[in-house]
Coordinates of C-alpha atoms in Angstrom, one line a residue:
X1 CA 122.4 44.7 58.7
X2 CA 124.0 46.5 61.7
X3 CA 127.6 45.8 62.8
X4 CA 127.8 44.5 66.4
X5 CA 130.6 45.1 68.9
X6 CA 130.8 43.5 72.3
X7 CA 132.7 44.9 75.3
X8 CA 132.3 44.8 79.1
X9 CA 131.9 48.6 79.3
X10 CA 130.9 51.1 76.7
X11 CA 131.8 54.7 77.4
X12 CA 130.5 57.5 75.4
X13 CA 132.9 60.4 75.5
X14 CA 136.7 60.7 75.7
X15 CA 137.3 63.7 78.0
X16 CA 138.8 63.6 81.5
X17 CA 135.8 61.6 82.9
X18 CA 135.5 59.0 80.2
X19 CA 139.2 58.3 79.9
X20 CA 139.7 58.1 83.7
X21 CA 136.9 55.5 83.8
X22 CA 138.4 53.6 80.9
X23 CA 141.9 53.5 82.3
X24 CA 140.7 52.5 85.8
X25 CA 138.7 49.5 84.3
X26 CA 140.9 48.4 81.4
X27 CA 143.4 46.2 83.3
X28 CA 140.6 43.7 84.0
X29 CA 137.9 44.4 81.4
X30 CA 137.4 45.2 77.7
X31 CA 136.4 48.8 77.2
X32 CA 134.9 50.6 74.2
X33 CA 135.2 54.4 74.0
X34 CA 132.9 56.1 71.5
X35 CA 133.5 59.7 70.4
X36 CA 131.5 62.0 68.0
X37 CA 134.6 63.4 66.4
X38 CA 138.4 62.9 66.8
X39 CA 139.2 61.5 70.2
X40 CA 141.1 64.7 71.0
X41 CA 138.1 66.9 70.6
X42 CA 136.1 67.7 73.8
X43 CA 135.7 70.3 76.6
X44 CA 138.6 68.9 78.7
X45 CA 141.0 70.0 75.9
X46 CA 139.9 73.6 76.2
X47 CA 140.0 73.9 80.0
X48 CA 142.6 76.7 80.8
X49 CA 142.5 76.9 84.6
X50 CA 143.4 73.9 86.6
X51 CA 142.2 71.3 89.2
X52 CA 141.1 72.4 92.6
X53 CA 142.4 70.2 95.5
X54 CA 143.5 70.5 99.1
X55 CA 147.3 70.2 98.6
X56 CA 148.8 72.8 100.9
X57 CA 149.3 72.6 104.7
X58 CA 147.8 76.1 104.9
X59 CA 144.6 74.8 103.3
X60 CA 141.9 72.6 104.8
X61 CA 139.1 70.3 103.6
X62 CA 136.5 72.3 105.5
X63 CA 137.7 75.5 103.8
X64 CA 137.3 73.9 100.3
X65 CA 133.9 72.6 101.3
X66 CA 132.8 76.0 102.5
X67 CA 134.0 77.8 99.4
X68 CA 132.1 75.3 97.2
X69 CA 128.9 75.7 99.3
X70 CA 129.2 79.5 99.1
X71 CA 129.8 79.5 95.3
X72 CA 126.8 77.2 94.9
X73 CA 124.6 79.6 96.9
X74 CA 123.7 77.0 99.5
X75 CA 122.1 74.7 96.9
X76 CA 124.9 72.1 96.7
X77 CA 124.6 68.7 98.3
X78 CA 126.9 68.6 101.4
X79 CA 127.5 64.9 101.2
X80 CA 128.5 65.1 97.5
X81 CA 130.7 68.2 98.2
X82 CA 132.5 66.5 101.1
X83 CA 132.9 63.3 99.1
X84 CA 134.5 65.2 96.3
X85 CA 136.9 67.3 98.4
X86 CA 138.0 64.4 100.6
X87 CA 139.0 62.5 97.5
X88 CA 140.7 65.5 95.9
X89 CA 144.4 64.8 96.9
X90 CA 144.3 61.1 95.8
X91 CA 142.8 62.2 92.5
X92 CA 145.7 64.6 91.9
X93 CA 148.1 61.9 92.9
X94 CA 146.5 59.6 90.3
X95 CA 146.9 62.3 87.6
X96 CA 150.5 62.8 88.5
X97 CA 151.0 59.0 88.4
X98 CA 149.5 59.1 84.9
X99 CA 152.2 61.6 83.9
X100 CA 150.3 64.9 83.8
X101 CA 153.0 67.6 83.7
X102 CA 151.7 70.0 86.3
X103 CA 153.7 73.3 86.7
X104 CA 156.3 73.4 89.5
X105 CA 158.0 76.2 91.4
X106 CA 161.1 76.8 89.2
X107 CA 163.4 73.8 89.5
X108 CA 161.9 72.5 92.8
X109 CA 159.8 69.4 93.3
X110 CA 156.9 71.5 94.8
X111 CA 153.9 72.1 92.5
X112 CA 152.8 75.7 91.8
X113 CA 149.3 76.4 93.2
X114 CA 147.3 79.4 92.1
X115 CA 144.2 81.0 93.5
X116 CA 141.0 81.7 91.5
X117 CA 137.8 83.6 92.2
X118 CA 135.7 82.1 95.0
X119 CA 138.7 80.2 96.6
X120 CA 140.0 81.3 100.0
X121 CA 143.4 79.6 99.5
X122 CA 145.9 78.7 96.8
X123 CA 144.7 75.2 95.8
X124 CA 144.6 75.2 91.9
X125 CA 147.2 72.8 90.5
X126 CA 147.7 73.6 86.9
X127 CA 149.9 73.2 83.8
X128 CA 150.7 76.8 82.7
X129 CA 147.4 78.2 81.2
X130 CA 146.5 74.9 79.4
X131 CA 145.8 72.4 82.1
X132 CA 143.0 70.7 80.1
X133 CA 145.3 70.1 77.2
X134 CA 147.9 68.6 79.4
X135 CA 145.4 66.2 81.0
X136 CA 143.8 65.3 77.7
X137 CA 147.1 64.6 76.0
X138 CA 148.4 62.4 78.9
X139 CA 145.2 60.4 79.3
X140 CA 144.7 59.9 75.5
X141 CA 148.3 58.7 75.2
X142 CA 147.9 56.2 78.0
X143 CA 144.5 55.0 76.8
X144 CA 145.4 54.5 73.2
X145 CA 148.4 52.5 74.3
X146 CA 146.3 50.2 76.4
X147 CA 145.5 46.8 74.7
X148 CA 142.0 46.5 76.4
X149 CA 140.7 49.9 75.3
X150 CA 139.2 50.2 71.8
X151 CA 138.4 53.6 70.4
X152 CA 135.6 54.2 68.0
X153 CA 135.8 57.8 66.6
X154 CA 133.2 59.5 64.4
X155 CA 130.3 57.6 66.2
X156 CA 127.2 59.6 67.2
X157 CA 125.2 57.7 69.9
X158 CA 121.5 57.6 69.1
X159 CA 120.0 56.1 72.2
X160 CA 120.6 53.8 75.2
X161 CA 119.3 50.2 74.8
X162 CA 117.6 49.0 77.9
X163 CA 115.8 45.8 78.9
X164 CA 112.6 47.7 79.2
X165 CA 112.9 48.9 75.6
X166 CA 113.5 45.3 74.5
X167 CA 110.4 44.1 76.3
X168 CA 112.2 42.0 78.9
X169 CA 110.9 41.5 82.4
X170 CA 112.7 42.3 85.6
X171 CA 114.5 45.4 86.7
X172 CA 115.3 47.9 83.9
X173 CA 119.0 48.0 83.0
X174 CA 121.2 49.4 80.3
X175 CA 122.6 46.8 77.9
X176 CA 123.9 48.7 74.9
X177 CA 124.0 51.7 72.6
X178 CA 122.9 52.3 69.1
X179 CA 125.4 54.6 67.3
X180 CA 125.7 56.1 63.9
X181 CA 129.0 55.6 62.1
X182 CA 129.7 58.9 60.3
X183 CA 132.1 57.3 57.9
X184 CA 129.5 55.2 56.1
X185 CA 126.2 56.2 57.7
X186 CA 125.6 52.7 59.1
X187 CA 123.9 52.4 62.5
X188 CA 126.0 50.0 64.7
X189 CA 125.2 48.2 67.9
X190 CA 127.5 48.4 70.9
X191 CA 126.8 45.7 73.5
X192 CA 128.0 46.4 77.1
X193 CA 127.4 45.0 80.5
X194 CA 127.7 48.6 81.7
X195 CA 127.2 51.9 79.9
X196 CA 128.7 55.2 80.9
X197 CA 127.7 58.6 79.6
X198 CA 130.6 61.0 79.7
X199 CA 129.5 63.3 76.8
X200 CA 130.0 66.7 78.4
X201 CA 127.4 69.4 78.7
X202 CA 124.8 71.1 76.6
X203 CA 126.1 74.7 76.0
X204 CA 125.7 74.3 72.3
X205 CA 122.0 75.0 72.9
X206 CA 123.0 78.6 73.0
X207 CA 124.0 80.9 70.1
X208 CA 127.4 81.8 71.7
X209 CA 129.4 79.1 73.6
X210 CA 133.0 78.6 74.7
X211 CA 132.4 74.8 74.2
X212 CA 133.4 72.7 71.2
X213 CA 130.8 71.7 68.6
X214 CA 130.3 68.3 70.4
X215 CA 128.6 69.8 73.5
X216 CA 125.0 69.2 72.3
X217 CA 123.6 67.6 75.5
X218 CA 123.6 64.1 74.0
X219 CA 124.2 62.3 77.3
X220 CA 121.5 64.2 79.2
X221 CA 119.0 63.8 76.4
X222 CA 119.6 60.1 76.0
X223 CA 119.4 59.5 79.7
X224 CA 116.1 61.4 79.9
X225 CA 114.6 59.4 77.0
X226 CA 115.7 56.2 78.8
X227 CA 113.9 57.2 82.0
X228 CA 116.4 59.0 84.2
X229 CA 115.7 62.0 86.3
X230 CA 117.6 65.3 85.6
X231 CA 118.3 68.1 88.0
X232 CA 119.2 71.8 88.1
X233 CA 119.1 72.3 84.4
X234 CA 118.3 76.0 84.8
X235 CA 121.8 76.7 86.1
X236 CA 123.9 77.4 83.0
X237 CA 127.2 79.2 83.6
X238 CA 128.0 81.9 81.1
X239 CA 131.7 82.8 80.9
X240 CA 131.9 86.6 80.6
X241 CA 134.6 86.8 78.0
X242 CA 134.8 84.6 74.9
X243 CA 136.7 86.1 71.9
X244 CA 134.2 87.7 69.5
X245 CA 135.5 86.5 66.1
X246 CA 133.6 84.3 63.6
X247 CA 136.7 82.2 63.1
X248 CA 137.3 81.8 66.9
X249 CA 133.8 80.7 67.9
X250 CA 134.9 78.6 70.9
X251 CA 138.0 80.5 72.3
X252 CA 137.6 81.6 75.9
X253 CA 139.6 84.4 77.4
X254 CA 140.5 83.4 81.0
X255 CA 139.2 85.3 84.0
X256 CA 142.9 85.5 85.0
X257 CA 143.3 88.3 82.4
X258 CA 140.9 90.5 84.4
X259 CA 142.6 89.2 87.6
X260 CA 145.9 90.6 86.3
X261 CA 144.4 94.1 85.5
X262 CA 142.4 93.7 82.3
X263 CA 139.6 96.3 82.0
X264 CA 136.2 95.9 80.3
X265 CA 135.3 98.8 78.0
X266 CA 132.4 99.9 75.8
X267 CA 133.2 100.6 72.1
X268 CA 134.0 104.3 73.0
X269 CA 136.5 103.3 75.6
X270 CA 134.3 103.9 78.6
X271 CA 134.6 101.5 81.6
X272 CA 131.3 100.3 82.9
X273 CA 131.7 97.6 85.6
X274 CA 131.6 100.2 88.5
X275 CA 127.9 100.7 87.7
X276 CA 127.2 97.0 88.6
X277 CA 129.5 96.0 91.4
X278 CA 132.1 97.7 93.7
X279 CA 134.6 94.9 92.8
X280 CA 134.4 96.0 89.1
X281 CA 136.2 93.6 86.8
X282 CA 137.0 91.3 89.8
X283 CA 133.3 90.6 90.5
X284 CA 132.1 87.0 90.2
X285 CA 131.7 85.8 86.6
X286 CA 127.8 85.7 86.8
X287 CA 127.7 89.4 87.7
X288 CA 130.2 90.3 85.0
X289 CA 128.3 88.3 82.4
X290 CA 125.0 90.0 83.3
X291 CA 126.7 93.4 83.2
X292 CA 128.1 92.8 79.7
X293 CA 124.8 91.4 78.6
X294 CA 123.0 94.5 79.9
X295 CA 125.3 96.9 78.1
X296 CA 125.1 94.9 74.8
X297 CA 121.3 95.0 74.9
X298 CA 121.1 98.6 76.0
X299 CA 123.4 99.8 73.2
X300 CA 122.5 97.2 70.6
X301 CA 126.2 96.2 70.2
X302 CA 127.6 92.8 69.4
X303 CA 130.5 92.8 71.8
X304 CA 132.4 94.8 74.4
X305 CA 136.2 95.2 74.7
X306 CA 138.8 93.7 77.1
X307 CA 142.0 95.7 77.5
X308 CA 145.2 94.6 79.2
X309 CA 147.5 96.4 76.8
X310 CA 148.6 98.8 79.6
X311 CA 150.6 96.0 81.0
X312 CA 154.2 95.2 79.9
X313 CA 154.1 93.1 76.7
X314 CA 156.5 90.6 78.2
X315 CA 154.3 90.2 81.3
X316 CA 151.3 89.4 79.0
X317 CA 153.3 86.9 76.9
X318 CA 154.7 85.1 80.0
X319 CA 151.4 84.9 81.9
X320 CA 149.0 84.2 79.0
X321 CA 151.1 82.5 76.3
X322 CA 148.3 80.4 74.9
X323 CA 145.7 83.3 74.9
X324 CA 148.2 85.7 73.4
X325 CA 149.2 83.4 70.5
X326 CA 145.5 82.4 69.7
X327 CA 144.4 86.0 69.7
X328 CA 147.3 87.0 67.5
X329 CA 146.4 84.3 65.1
X330 CA 143.0 85.9 64.7
X331 CA 144.5 89.4 64.2
X332 CA 144.1 90.7 67.7
X333 CA 147.3 91.7 69.5
X334 CA 146.4 92.0 73.2
X335 CA 149.7 93.7 74.0
X336 CA 148.8 96.7 71.7
X337 CA 145.1 97.2 72.3
X338 CA 141.7 95.9 73.5
X339 CA 140.2 92.6 72.1
X340 CA 136.5 92.1 71.4
X341 CA 134.7 89.8 73.8
X342 CA 131.2 88.5 74.4
X343 CA 129.6 86.3 77.1
X344 CA 129.2 82.7 76.1
X345 CA 127.5 79.6 77.5
X346 CA 130.3 77.8 79.3
X347 CA 129.2 75.1 81.7
X348 CA 126.1 73.0 82.5
X349 CA 125.8 72.8 86.3
X350 CA 122.8 70.5 86.1
X351 CA 122.5 67.1 84.5
X352 CA 121.6 63.5 85.0
X353 CA 120.9 62.6 88.6
X354 CA 123.6 60.2 90.0
X355 CA 124.8 59.0 93.4
X356 CA 128.4 59.1 94.7
X357 CA 129.2 56.1 92.4
X358 CA 127.9 58.0 89.3
X359 CA 125.1 55.5 89.0
X360 CA 121.8 56.8 87.5
X361 CA 118.2 55.7 88.1
X362 CA 118.7 52.9 85.6
X363 CA 120.8 49.9 86.6
X364 CA 124.2 49.6 84.9
X365 CA 123.9 53.1 83.4
X366 CA 126.4 55.7 84.7
X367 CA 126.9 59.4 84.0
X368 CA 130.1 61.3 84.8
X369 CA 131.5 64.8 84.4
X370 CA 129.4 67.6 83.0
X371 CA 126.7 65.2 81.8
X372 CA 125.9 64.3 85.5
X373 CA 124.3 66.1 88.4
X374 CA 126.2 65.0 91.5
X375 CA 125.1 67.9 93.7
X376 CA 128.6 69.3 93.8
X377 CA 128.0 72.6 92.0
X378 CA 124.6 73.8 93.4
X379 CA 123.5 77.0 91.7
X380 CA 126.9 78.0 90.5
X381 CA 130.2 76.2 89.8
X382 CA 133.3 77.0 91.8
X383 CA 136.3 77.6 89.5
X384 CA 138.3 74.4 88.8
X385 CA 136.0 72.1 90.7
X386 CA 134.7 70.5 87.4
X387 CA 137.9 68.7 86.4
X388 CA 138.2 67.4 90.0
X389 CA 134.6 66.1 89.8
X390 CA 135.5 64.2 86.6
X391 CA 138.4 62.3 88.2
X392 CA 136.8 61.7 91.6
X393 CA 133.5 60.3 90.3
X394 CA 135.0 58.4 87.4
X395 CA 137.3 56.5 89.8
X396 CA 134.3 55.9 92.2
X397 CA 132.3 54.5 89.2
X398 CA 135.1 52.2 88.3
X399 CA 135.1 50.6 91.7
X400 CA 131.4 50.3 91.7
X401 CA 131.3 48.7 88.3
X402 CA 134.2 46.3 89.1
X403 CA 132.3 44.9 92.1
X404 CA 129.3 43.9 90.0
X405 CA 130.6 43.0 86.5
X406 CA 131.2 39.3 87.1
X407 CA 127.5 38.9 88.1
X408 CA 126.2 40.4 84.9
X409 CA 124.9 38.4 81.9
X410 CA 124.8 39.5 78.3
X411 CA 121.6 40.4 76.5
X412 CA 120.9 40.0 72.8
X413 CA 120.2 43.3 71.0
X414 CA 118.5 43.4 67.6
X415 CA 119.7 45.3 64.5
X416 CA 118.7 48.9 64.1
X417 CA 115.4 49.0 62.2
X418 CA 115.3 51.5 59.4
X419 CA 112.8 49.6 57.2
X420 CA 110.2 52.4 57.5
X421 CA 112.3 55.4 56.9
X422 CA 113.7 57.1 53.7
X423 CA 116.5 59.5 52.8
X424 CA 115.6 63.1 53.6
X425 CA 115.2 65.7 50.8
X426 CA 114.3 68.4 53.3
X427 CA 117.5 69.0 55.3
X428 CA 116.8 72.7 55.2
X429 CA 114.2 72.0 57.9
X430 CA 117.0 70.8 60.2
X431 CA 119.2 73.9 59.4
X432 CA 116.3 76.3 60.0
X433 CA 115.2 74.7 63.3
X434 CA 118.8 74.5 64.5
X435 CA 119.4 78.2 64.0
X436 CA 116.0 79.1 65.5
X437 CA 116.5 77.0 68.6
X438 CA 119.9 78.5 69.5
X439 CA 118.7 82.0 68.8
X440 CA 115.6 81.9 70.9
X441 CA 117.5 80.1 73.8
X442 CA 120.0 83.0 73.7
X443 CA 117.4 85.7 73.6
X444 CA 114.8 84.2 75.9
X445 CA 116.5 81.7 78.2
X446 CA 120.0 83.3 78.5
X447 CA 121.8 85.4 81.1
X448 CA 118.7 87.4 82.1
X449 CA 115.3 85.8 82.1
X450 CA 111.6 86.8 82.6
X451 CA 108.4 84.8 82.8
X452 CA 107.3 86.1 79.4
X453 CA 110.5 85.2 77.7
X454 CA 110.4 81.7 79.1
X455 CA 106.8 81.3 78.0
X456 CA 107.7 82.3 74.5
X457 CA 110.6 79.9 74.5
X458 CA 108.4 77.1 75.8
X459 CA 105.8 77.6 73.0
X460 CA 108.6 77.5 70.4
X461 CA 110.3 74.4 71.8
X462 CA 107.1 72.5 72.0
X463 CA 106.5 73.1 68.3
X464 CA 110.1 72.2 67.5
X465 CA 110.0 68.9 69.5
X466 CA 106.9 67.9 67.5
X467 CA 108.5 68.8 64.1
X468 CA 111.7 67.0 65.0
X469 CA 110.0 63.9 66.2
X470 CA 108.0 63.7 62.9
X471 CA 111.3 64.1 61.0
X472 CA 113.1 61.5 63.1
X473 CA 110.3 59.0 62.6
X474 CA 110.2 59.3 58.8
X475 CA 113.8 59.9 57.7
X476 CA 117.2 58.2 58.1
X477 CA 119.2 59.6 60.9
X478 CA 122.1 62.0 60.4
X479 CA 124.5 63.8 62.7
X480 CA 122.7 67.1 62.4
X481 CA 119.3 65.5 63.0
X482 CA 120.5 63.6 66.1
X483 CA 122.2 66.7 67.6
X484 CA 119.1 68.8 66.9
X485 CA 116.9 66.2 68.5
X486 CA 119.1 66.2 71.6
X487 CA 119.4 70.0 71.8
X488 CA 115.6 70.4 71.6
X489 CA 115.2 67.9 74.5
X490 CA 117.8 69.7 76.6
X491 CA 116.3 73.1 75.7
X492 CA 112.9 71.9 77.0
X493 CA 114.5 70.7 80.2
X494 CA 116.3 74.0 80.8
X495 CA 113.1 76.0 80.1
X496 CA 110.9 73.9 82.3
X497 CA 113.4 74.0 85.1
X498 CA 113.8 77.8 84.8
X499 CA 110.0 78.3 84.8
X500 CA 109.7 76.3 88.0
X501 CA 112.2 78.4 90.0
X502 CA 110.5 81.4 91.4
X503 CA 113.6 83.2 92.7
X504 CA 117.0 84.5 91.5
X505 CA 119.8 82.3 92.7
X506 CA 123.3 81.8 91.4
X507 CA 123.3 81.4 87.6
X508 CA 119.5 81.7 87.3
X509 CA 118.5 85.4 87.3
X510 CA 115.0 86.5 86.5
X511 CA 113.6 90.1 86.5
X512 CA 110.3 88.8 87.8
X513 CA 111.8 87.3 90.9
X514 CA 115.0 89.2 91.5
X515 CA 115.5 88.1 95.1
X516 CA 116.7 84.9 96.6
X517 CA 114.3 82.8 98.7
X518 CA 115.2 82.1 102.3
X519 CA 115.2 78.3 101.6
X520 CA 115.4 76.5 98.4
X521 CA 116.0 73.0 96.9
X522 CA 117.3 71.5 93.7
X523 CA 114.9 71.4 90.7
X524 CA 114.4 67.7 89.8
X525 CA 112.4 66.6 86.7
X526 CA 111.1 63.1 86.3
X527 CA 110.3 61.6 82.9
X528 CA 106.7 60.4 82.2
X529 CA 106.5 56.7 82.5
X530 CA 104.9 55.1 79.5

C-alpha cells in the first residue's frame, strides 16, 4: 500500500522559486516541499551572479525593460517583462527582510550594485560571487524553522494526479502527486489542494551542463503529460565556460572572469575570439559559446583555455574567491596559468506556459522559475533576471493561491498501482539510452544546429520514447528510469521546437537559416488530447 500525505499545497522543488512560495503561504496553510535529493541541492545554490533590479536613482524601469527586450531579441512578452521589472524592488526588499546578506559598499548601509553583460546600468545586487548560495541558505533556514512547512527529501515525483486522470467530471484540475521515496522504493501519494512545479530546468538533457544532477526537466515533462502547453523549448542557453574536469562536472566559471581581462586560448596559446566578434572575449555569451564550439569541432579538441594569470594574484583571489578555491581544489591554479573550459548547457529559457500568477493550463497547477515560460526571457536570458523571476512569480502565485484555497475541496486519490509490473533485470538498457540521449542532443541539437542534425535527433528520440514507454509499463519505477523518461520527453520538445523555427534568433542558431526573420513569435506546442 502507498503512504498518503495531505497538505494544502504541494511544492516540487526547493530552490528560490519553491521556497519563496512556501514561505509566502506557510503562515496560513500547510505546505509540503518535495526534493529529489538533499534540500540544499539545486540550481539556485550554484548561481554566482546576482539579482537584477531597479535599485538606483540613476536607473529606470524602462531601461531594465528595454535591456530585457534587447537580450531576448524582441521575442519576450512585454506585459510579462514589465510585470517582472515593476515588482523587482519589492522582491529585493522581501529577500533582505528574509535576511539575505547582500554585499554593501564597505561599512556603509548602501548595497553594492554591479553591472553585467546586456545591462545598461549597475543594477545587480549580489552577495560576493556566491549570491545563489546566500539566498539558498537563508530561505532554507527560514523554511526549515517554519512549523507549517514539511520537507520530504529523496522523493522523485512521477506524475501529477488530475481529476481527468481519475475519471471525474467537471473542469480538469490538479489534486496531487505520485512520488517515489528513494529510501525504500515505495511510491507515495501527496494530496494537495494546489500543486506547484518548481523543479528547475532541463539542461541535463545535454552531455555537458553547469547544472546539478537534478536538472532533468521533470516539471516540464510532468506538465506536458498532464496536458499543459510548453513554449520556446528551442532556446537553451549555453554558458561559454564550464571547468573541464571529470570531477568538476557542474562548476561554472563566471563571465566576470572574462570581464576582468580573462583571455580565451587554443591549446597552443593562440587567441581566437577576434575571428568571431570585434568585442572578442566581451561578446555576448551565445557568440562566445558558438566560437568555442566551432574551434573545438574544427580542431577535434575537448576544451579550450581561459587565462587570467596575467592579473595580480591578490586581485584574482579578491574578486573571484569561490572560483579560485574551487579550481585550486581540482588542481588548477588560475593565478599561475590557464584553466581548461568547455561550453555547457546552462539555462532553459522555455518551459511550461503560465500567466502572471504562474498558473498553467490546468486549474490549481502552477509552474515557477526555470520550469515555467512566463515570456520574460524571449530568445535569450538577460543576466541575473532568472533569480528575479523566481521571486516575483512565486510571490504572485502565493497571492493567487491564497485567494482561492478556502473554496477548494479535497479529492480522494487511489494507491499507486504496480500490480502488473516486475523488478527489472535489464537496467543496462536505461544506462545505454541515457548516454545515447545526452550525446546525440549535444552533437545534433546543441549550440549550432542544421535540419539534417535535427532530423537525425528526431528519429533517435522517437525510438527512445517507444523503448522507454515499454520499459516503464513493464517494470517497477526507479530514479534513473524516471529521469530518463522525463529527459526523453524534454528532448523531443526541444527538437520539435527547433525544427519549427526557420530562422536564427538568440540562442537558436541554425546553419540552414542563419538570418533572423523580420517578425517572429514564440514557439508553442500543445499536447494531443486523448
